[in-house]
Coordinates of N, CA, C and O in Angstrom, one line a residue:
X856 N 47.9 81.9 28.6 CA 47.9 80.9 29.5 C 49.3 80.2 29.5 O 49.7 79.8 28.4
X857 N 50.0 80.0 30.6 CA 51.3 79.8 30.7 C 50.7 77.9 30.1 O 49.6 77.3 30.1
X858 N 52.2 77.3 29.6 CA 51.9 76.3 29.0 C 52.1 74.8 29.6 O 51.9 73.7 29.2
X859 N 52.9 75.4 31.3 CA 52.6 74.1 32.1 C 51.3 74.0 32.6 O 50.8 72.9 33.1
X860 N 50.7 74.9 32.5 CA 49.0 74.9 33.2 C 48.4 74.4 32.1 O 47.6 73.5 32.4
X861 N 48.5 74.6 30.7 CA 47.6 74.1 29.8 C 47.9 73.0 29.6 O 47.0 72.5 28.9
X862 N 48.8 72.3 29.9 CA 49.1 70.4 29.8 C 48.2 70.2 31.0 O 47.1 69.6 30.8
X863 N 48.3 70.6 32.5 CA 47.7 69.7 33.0 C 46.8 69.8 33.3 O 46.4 68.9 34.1
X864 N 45.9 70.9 32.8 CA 43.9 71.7 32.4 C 44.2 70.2 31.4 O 43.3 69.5 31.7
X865 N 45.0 69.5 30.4 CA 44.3 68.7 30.1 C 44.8 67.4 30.1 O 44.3 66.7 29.2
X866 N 45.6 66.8 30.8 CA 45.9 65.4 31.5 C 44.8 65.5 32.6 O 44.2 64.4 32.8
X867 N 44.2 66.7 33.5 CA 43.2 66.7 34.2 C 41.9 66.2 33.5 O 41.2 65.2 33.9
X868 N 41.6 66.7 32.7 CA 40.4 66.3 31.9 C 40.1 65.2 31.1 O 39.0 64.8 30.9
X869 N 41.8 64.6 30.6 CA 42.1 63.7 30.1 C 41.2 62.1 31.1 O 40.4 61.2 30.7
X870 N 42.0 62.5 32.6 CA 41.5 61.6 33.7 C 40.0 61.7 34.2 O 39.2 60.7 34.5
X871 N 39.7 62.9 34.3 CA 38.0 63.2 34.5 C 37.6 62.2 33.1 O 36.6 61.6 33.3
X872 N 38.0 62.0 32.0 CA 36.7 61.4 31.3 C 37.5 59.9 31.3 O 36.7 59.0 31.0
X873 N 38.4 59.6 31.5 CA 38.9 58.3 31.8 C 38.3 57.9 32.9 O 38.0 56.7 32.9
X874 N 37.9 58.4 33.7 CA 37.4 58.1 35.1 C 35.2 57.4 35.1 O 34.5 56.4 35.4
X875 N 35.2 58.5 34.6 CA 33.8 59.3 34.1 C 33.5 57.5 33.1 O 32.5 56.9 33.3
X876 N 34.7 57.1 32.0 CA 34.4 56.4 31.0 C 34.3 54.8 31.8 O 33.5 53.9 31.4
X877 N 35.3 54.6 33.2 CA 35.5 53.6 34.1 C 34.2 53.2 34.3 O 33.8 52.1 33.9
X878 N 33.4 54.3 35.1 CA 32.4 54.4 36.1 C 31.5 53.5 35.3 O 31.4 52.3 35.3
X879 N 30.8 54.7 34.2 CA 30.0 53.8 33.5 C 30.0 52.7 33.1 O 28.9 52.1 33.3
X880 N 31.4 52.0 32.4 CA 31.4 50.7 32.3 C 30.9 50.0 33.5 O 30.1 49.1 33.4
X881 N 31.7 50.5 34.8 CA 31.4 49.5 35.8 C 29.8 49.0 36.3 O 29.3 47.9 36.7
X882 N 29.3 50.5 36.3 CA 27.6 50.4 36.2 C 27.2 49.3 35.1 O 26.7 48.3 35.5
X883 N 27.4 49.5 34.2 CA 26.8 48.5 33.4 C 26.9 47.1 33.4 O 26.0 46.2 33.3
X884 N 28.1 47.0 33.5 CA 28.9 45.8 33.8 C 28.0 45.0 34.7 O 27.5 43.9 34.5
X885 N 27.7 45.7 36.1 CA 27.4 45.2 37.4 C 25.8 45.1 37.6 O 25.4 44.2 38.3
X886 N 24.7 46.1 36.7 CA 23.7 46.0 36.6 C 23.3 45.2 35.4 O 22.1 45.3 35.2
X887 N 24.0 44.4 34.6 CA 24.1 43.5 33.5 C 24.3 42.2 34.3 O 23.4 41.4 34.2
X888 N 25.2 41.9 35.1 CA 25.5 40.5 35.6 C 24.3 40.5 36.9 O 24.1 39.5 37.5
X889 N 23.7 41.6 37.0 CA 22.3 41.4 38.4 C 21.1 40.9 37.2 O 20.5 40.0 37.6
X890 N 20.9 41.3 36.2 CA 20.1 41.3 35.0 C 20.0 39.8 34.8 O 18.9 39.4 34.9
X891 N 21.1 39.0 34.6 CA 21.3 37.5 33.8 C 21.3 36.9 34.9 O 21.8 35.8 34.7
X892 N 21.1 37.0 36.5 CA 21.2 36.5 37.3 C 19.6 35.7 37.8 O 18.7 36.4 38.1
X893 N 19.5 34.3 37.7 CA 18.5 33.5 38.0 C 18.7 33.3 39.5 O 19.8 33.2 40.1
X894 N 17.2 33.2 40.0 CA 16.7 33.1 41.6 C 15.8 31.6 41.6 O 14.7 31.4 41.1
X895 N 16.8 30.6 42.4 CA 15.8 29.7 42.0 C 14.4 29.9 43.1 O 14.7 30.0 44.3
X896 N 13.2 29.9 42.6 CA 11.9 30.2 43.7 C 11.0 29.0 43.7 O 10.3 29.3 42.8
X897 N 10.8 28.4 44.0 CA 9.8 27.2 44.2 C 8.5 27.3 44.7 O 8.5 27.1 45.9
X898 N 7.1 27.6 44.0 CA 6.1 28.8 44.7 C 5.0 27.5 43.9 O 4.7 27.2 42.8
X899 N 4.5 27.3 45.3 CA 3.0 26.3 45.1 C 2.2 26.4 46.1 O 2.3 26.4 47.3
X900 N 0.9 26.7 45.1 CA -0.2 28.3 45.7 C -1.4 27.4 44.9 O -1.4 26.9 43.8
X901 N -2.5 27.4 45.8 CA -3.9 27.2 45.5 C -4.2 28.6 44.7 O -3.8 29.7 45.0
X902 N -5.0 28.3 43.7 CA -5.5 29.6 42.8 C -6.4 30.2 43.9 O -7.0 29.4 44.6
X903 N -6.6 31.6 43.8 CA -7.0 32.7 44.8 C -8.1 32.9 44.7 O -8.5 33.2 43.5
X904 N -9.1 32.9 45.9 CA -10.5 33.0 45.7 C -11.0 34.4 45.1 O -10.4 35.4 44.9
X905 N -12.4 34.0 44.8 CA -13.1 35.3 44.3 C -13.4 36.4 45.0 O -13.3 37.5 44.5
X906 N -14.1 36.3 46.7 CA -14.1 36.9 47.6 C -13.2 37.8 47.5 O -13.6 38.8 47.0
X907 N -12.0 37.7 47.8 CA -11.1 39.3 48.4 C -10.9 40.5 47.4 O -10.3 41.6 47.6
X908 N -11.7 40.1 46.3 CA -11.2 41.2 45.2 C -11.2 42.4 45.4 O -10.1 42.9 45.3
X909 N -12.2 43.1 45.7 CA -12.4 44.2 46.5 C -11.4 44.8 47.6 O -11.3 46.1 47.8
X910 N -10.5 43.7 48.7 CA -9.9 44.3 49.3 C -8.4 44.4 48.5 O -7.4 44.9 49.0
X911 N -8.4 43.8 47.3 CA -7.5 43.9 46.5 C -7.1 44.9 46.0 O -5.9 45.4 46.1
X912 N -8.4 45.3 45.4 CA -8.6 46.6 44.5 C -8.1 47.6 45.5 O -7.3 48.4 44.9
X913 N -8.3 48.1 47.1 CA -8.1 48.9 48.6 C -6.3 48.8 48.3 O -5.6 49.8 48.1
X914 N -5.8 47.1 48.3 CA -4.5 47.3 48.4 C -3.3 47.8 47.1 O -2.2 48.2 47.3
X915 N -4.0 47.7 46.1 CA -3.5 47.9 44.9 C -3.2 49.7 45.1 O -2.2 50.4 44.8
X916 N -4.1 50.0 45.3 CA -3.7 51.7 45.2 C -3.4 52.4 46.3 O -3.2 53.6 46.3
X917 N -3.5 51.5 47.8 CA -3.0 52.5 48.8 C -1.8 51.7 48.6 O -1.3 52.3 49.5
X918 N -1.1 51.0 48.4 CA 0.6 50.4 48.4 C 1.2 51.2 46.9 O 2.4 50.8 46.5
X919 N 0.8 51.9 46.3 CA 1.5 53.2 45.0 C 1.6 52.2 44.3 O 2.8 52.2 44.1
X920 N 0.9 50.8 43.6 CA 0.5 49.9 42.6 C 0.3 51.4 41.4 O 1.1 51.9 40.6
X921 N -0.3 51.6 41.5 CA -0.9 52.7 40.0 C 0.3 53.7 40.0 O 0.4 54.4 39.0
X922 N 0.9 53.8 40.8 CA 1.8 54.8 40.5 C 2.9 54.3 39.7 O 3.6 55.2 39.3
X923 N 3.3 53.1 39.4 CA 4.2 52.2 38.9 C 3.7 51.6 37.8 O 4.4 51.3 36.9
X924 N 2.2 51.2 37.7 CA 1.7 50.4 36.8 C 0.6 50.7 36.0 O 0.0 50.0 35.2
X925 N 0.3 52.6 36.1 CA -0.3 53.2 35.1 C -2.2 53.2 36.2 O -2.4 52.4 37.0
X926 N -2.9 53.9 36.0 CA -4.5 54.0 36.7 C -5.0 52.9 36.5 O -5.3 52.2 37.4
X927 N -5.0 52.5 35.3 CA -5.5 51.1 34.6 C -4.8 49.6 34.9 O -5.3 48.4 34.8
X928 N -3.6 50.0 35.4 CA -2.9 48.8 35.9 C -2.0 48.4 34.2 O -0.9 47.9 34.3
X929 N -2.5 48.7 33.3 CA -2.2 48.6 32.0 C -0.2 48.8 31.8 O 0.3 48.3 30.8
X930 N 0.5 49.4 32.6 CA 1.5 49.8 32.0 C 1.7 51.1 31.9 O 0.9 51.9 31.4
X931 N 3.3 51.6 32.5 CA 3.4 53.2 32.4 C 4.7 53.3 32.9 O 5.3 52.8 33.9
X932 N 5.1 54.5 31.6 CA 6.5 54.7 31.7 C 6.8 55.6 32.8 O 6.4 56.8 32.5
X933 N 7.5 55.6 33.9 CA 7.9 56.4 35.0 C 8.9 57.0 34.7 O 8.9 58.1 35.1
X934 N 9.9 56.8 34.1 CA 11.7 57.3 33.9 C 11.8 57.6 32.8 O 11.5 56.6 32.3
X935 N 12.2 58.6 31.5 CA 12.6 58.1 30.1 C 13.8 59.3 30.2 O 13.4 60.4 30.0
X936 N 15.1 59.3 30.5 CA 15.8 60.0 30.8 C 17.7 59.2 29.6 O 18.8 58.9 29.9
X937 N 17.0 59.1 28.2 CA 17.7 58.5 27.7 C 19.5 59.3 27.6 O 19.4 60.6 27.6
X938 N 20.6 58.7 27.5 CA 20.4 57.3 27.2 C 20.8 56.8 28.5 O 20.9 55.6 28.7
X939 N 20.9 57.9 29.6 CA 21.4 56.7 30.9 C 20.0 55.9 31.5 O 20.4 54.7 31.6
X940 N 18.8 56.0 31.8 CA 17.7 55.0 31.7 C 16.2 55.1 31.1 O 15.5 55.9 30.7
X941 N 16.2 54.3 31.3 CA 14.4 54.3 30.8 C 13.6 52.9 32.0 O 13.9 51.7 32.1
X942 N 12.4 53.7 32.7 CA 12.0 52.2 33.7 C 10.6 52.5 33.2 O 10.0 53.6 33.1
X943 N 10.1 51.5 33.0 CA 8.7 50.7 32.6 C 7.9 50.4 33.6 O 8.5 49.7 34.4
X944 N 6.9 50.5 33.8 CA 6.4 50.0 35.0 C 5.3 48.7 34.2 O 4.5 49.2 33.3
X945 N 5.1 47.7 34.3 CA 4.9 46.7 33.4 C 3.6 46.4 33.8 O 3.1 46.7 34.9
X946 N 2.7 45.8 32.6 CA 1.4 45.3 32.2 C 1.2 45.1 33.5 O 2.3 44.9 34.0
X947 N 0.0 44.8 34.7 CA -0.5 44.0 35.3 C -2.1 43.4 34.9 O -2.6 42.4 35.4
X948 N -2.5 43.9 34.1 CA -3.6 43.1 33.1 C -3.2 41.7 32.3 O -1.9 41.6 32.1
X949 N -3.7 41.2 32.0 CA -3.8 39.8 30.9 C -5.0 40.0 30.2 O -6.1 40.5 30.4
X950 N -4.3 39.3 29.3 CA -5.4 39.1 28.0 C -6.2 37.6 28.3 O -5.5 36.6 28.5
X951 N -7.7 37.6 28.3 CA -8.3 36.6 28.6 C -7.9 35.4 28.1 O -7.5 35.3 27.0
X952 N -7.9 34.4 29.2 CA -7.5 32.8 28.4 C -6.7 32.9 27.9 O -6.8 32.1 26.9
X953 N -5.2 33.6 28.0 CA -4.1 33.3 28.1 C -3.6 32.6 29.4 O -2.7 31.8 29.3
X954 N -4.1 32.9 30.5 CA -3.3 32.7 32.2 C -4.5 32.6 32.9 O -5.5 33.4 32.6
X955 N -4.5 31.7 33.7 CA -5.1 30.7 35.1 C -4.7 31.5 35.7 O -3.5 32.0 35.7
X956 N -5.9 31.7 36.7 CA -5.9 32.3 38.4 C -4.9 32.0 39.0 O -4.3 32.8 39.7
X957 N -4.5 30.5 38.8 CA -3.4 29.9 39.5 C -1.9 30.6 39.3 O -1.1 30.9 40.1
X958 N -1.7 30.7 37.6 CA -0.6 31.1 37.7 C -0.3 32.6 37.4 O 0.7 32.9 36.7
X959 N -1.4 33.7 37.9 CA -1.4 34.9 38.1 C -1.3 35.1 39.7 O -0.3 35.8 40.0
X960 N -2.0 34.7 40.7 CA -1.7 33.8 42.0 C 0.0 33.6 42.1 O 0.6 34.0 43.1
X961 N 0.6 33.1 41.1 CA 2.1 32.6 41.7 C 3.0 33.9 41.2 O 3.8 34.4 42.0
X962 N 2.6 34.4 39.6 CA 2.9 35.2 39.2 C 3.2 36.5 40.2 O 4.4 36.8 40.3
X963 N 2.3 37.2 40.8 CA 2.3 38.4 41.6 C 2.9 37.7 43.0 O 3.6 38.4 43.7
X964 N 2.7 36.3 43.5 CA 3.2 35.9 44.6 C 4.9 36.0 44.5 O 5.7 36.2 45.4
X965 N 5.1 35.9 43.4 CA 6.8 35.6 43.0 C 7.3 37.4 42.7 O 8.4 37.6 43.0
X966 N 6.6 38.2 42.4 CA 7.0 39.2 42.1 C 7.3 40.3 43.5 O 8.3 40.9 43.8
X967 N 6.0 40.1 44.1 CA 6.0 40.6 45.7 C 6.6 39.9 47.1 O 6.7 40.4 48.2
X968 N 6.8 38.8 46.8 CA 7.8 38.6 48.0 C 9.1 38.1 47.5 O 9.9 37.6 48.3
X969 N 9.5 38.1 46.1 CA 10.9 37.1 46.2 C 11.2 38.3 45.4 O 12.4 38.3 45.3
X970 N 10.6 39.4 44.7 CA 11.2 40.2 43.6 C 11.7 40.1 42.0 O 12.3 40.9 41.3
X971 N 11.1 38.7 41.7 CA 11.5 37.9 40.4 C 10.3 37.3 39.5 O 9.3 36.9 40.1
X972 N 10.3 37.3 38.1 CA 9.3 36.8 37.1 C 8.7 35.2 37.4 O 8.8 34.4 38.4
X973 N 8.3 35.0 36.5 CA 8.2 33.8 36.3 C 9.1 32.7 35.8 O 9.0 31.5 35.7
X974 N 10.4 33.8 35.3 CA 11.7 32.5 34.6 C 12.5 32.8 35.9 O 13.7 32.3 35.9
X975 N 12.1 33.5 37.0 CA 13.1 33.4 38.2 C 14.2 34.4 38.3 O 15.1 34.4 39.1
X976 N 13.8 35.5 37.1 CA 15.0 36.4 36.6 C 14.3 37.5 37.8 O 13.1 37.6 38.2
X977 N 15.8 38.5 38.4 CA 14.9 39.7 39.0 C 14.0 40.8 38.3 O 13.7 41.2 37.2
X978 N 13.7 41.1 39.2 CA 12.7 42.3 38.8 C 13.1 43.8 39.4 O 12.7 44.3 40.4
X979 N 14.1 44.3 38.3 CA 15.1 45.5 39.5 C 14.1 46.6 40.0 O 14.4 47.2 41.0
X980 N 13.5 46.8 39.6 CA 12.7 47.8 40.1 C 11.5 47.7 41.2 O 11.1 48.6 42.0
X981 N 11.0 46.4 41.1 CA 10.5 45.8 42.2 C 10.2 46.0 43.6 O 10.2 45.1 44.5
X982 N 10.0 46.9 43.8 CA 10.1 46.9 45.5 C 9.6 45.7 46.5 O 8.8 45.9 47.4
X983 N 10.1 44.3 46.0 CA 9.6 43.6 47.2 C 9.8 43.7 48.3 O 8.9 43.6 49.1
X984 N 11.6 44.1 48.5 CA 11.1 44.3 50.1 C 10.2 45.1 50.9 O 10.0 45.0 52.1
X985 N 9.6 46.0 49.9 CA 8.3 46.7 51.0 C 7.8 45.8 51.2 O 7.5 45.6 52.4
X986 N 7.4 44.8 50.1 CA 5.9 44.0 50.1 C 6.3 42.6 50.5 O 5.3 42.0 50.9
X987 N 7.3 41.9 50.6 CA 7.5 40.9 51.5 C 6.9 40.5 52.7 O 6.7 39.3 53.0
X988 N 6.6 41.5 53.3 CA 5.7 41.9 54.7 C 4.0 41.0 54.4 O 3.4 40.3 55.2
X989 N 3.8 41.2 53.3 CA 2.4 41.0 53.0 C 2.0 39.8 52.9 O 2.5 38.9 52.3
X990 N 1.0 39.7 53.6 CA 0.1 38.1 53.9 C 0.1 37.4 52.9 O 0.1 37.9 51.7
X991 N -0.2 35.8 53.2 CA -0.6 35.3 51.9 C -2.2 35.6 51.2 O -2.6 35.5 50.1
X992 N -2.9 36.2 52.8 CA -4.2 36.7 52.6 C -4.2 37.9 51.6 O -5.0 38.0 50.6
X993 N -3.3 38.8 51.7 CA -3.4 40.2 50.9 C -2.7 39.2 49.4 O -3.5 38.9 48.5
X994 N -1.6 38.9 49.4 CA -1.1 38.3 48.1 C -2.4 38.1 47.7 O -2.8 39.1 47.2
X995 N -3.3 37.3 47.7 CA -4.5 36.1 48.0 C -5.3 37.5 47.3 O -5.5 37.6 46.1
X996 N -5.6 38.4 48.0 CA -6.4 40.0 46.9 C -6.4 40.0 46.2 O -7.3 39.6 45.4
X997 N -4.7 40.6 46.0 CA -4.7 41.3 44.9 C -4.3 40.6 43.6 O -4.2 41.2 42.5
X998 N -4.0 39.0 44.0 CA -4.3 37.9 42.7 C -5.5 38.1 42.0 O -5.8 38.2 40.8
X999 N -6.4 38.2 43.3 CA -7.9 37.9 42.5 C -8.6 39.2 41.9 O -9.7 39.1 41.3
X1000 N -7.7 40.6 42.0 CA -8.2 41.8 41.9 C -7.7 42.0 40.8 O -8.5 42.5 40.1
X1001 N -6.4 41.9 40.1 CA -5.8 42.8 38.8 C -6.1 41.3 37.6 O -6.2 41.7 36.4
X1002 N -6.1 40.1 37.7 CA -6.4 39.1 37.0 C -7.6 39.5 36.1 O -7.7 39.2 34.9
X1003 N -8.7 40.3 36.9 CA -9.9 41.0 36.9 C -10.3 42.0 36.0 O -11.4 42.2 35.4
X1004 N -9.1 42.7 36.0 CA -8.9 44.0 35.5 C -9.5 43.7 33.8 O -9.5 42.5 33.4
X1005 N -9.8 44.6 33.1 CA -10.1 44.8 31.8 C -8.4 45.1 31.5 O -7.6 45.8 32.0
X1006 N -8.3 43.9 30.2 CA -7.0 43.4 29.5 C -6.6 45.3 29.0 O -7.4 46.1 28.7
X1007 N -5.8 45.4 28.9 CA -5.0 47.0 28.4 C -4.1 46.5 27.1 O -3.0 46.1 27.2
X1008 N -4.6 46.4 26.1 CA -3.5 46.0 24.7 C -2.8 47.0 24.6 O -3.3 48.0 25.0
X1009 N -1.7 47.0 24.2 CA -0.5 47.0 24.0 C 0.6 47.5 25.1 O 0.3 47.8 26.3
X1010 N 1.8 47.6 24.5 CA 2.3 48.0 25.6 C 3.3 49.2 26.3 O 3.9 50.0 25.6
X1011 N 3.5 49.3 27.5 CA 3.7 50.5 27.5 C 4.6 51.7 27.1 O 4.3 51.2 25.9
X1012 N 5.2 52.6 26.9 CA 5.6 53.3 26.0 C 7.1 53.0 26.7 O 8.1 53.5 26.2

């Protein structure tokens, strides 16, 4: 191999992983400052009747809820593709008499239309804006439907 070609086979490759090393940082960088980023949400909601449960339970699995949150609603890992990600799809069960109708009601109301927890932080995985669309009648369900659910201890993988 002539030996100007072999310097720049590797000043080339030198820049491919200088470039390659950029990227990543910047991904991180940028999906880290979306991470620590607070949403202030202001969400005051009468706790959700008992009636709609059932059409809860209808909305919960035709909107791909179980496909993100496990059959059980319990939690389920969708992604594990280490070390670039790993995505969780998180508990929607509680453990008895820890949490009020009310603030499982605000809880799912904050998660499906604004995309954020309860400390206001996002929720990147979240697809609210599908669910944004959704009444306060359906929110108003599926409050009263997964609150319901039989608690799933521990958590997901």
């Amino acid at each position: 191999m002539h030996p100007g070609l072999k310097r720049y086979l590797k000043r080339f490759f030198i820049a491919i992983a200088v470039s390659l090393a950029i990227a990543v940082l910047a991904v991180h960088l940028l999906s880290q400052r979306r991470l620590r980023r607070d949403y202030e949400v202001s969400v005051s909601l009468p706790p959700p009747r008992a009636a709609p449960a059932a059409e809860g339970a209808q909305l919960a699995r035709s909107r791909g809820c179980a496909g993100w949150h496990g059959q059980d609603f319990g939690g389920k890992g969708v992604l594990g593709v280490m070390p670039f990600a790993r995505l969780v799809g998180t508990n929607l069960t509680h453990e008895p008499g820890k949490s009020s109708p009310a603030r499982e009601h605000e809880r799912f109301h904050r998660a499906l239309h604004h995309g954020v927890d309860m400390q206001s932080r996002p929720l990147l995985m979240m697809p609210s804006a599908e669910f944004a669309h959704l009444s306060a009648h359906e929110i108003e369900a599926l409050s009263a439907y997964l609150p319901g659910l039989a608690y799933v201890r521990g958590t997901p993988p």
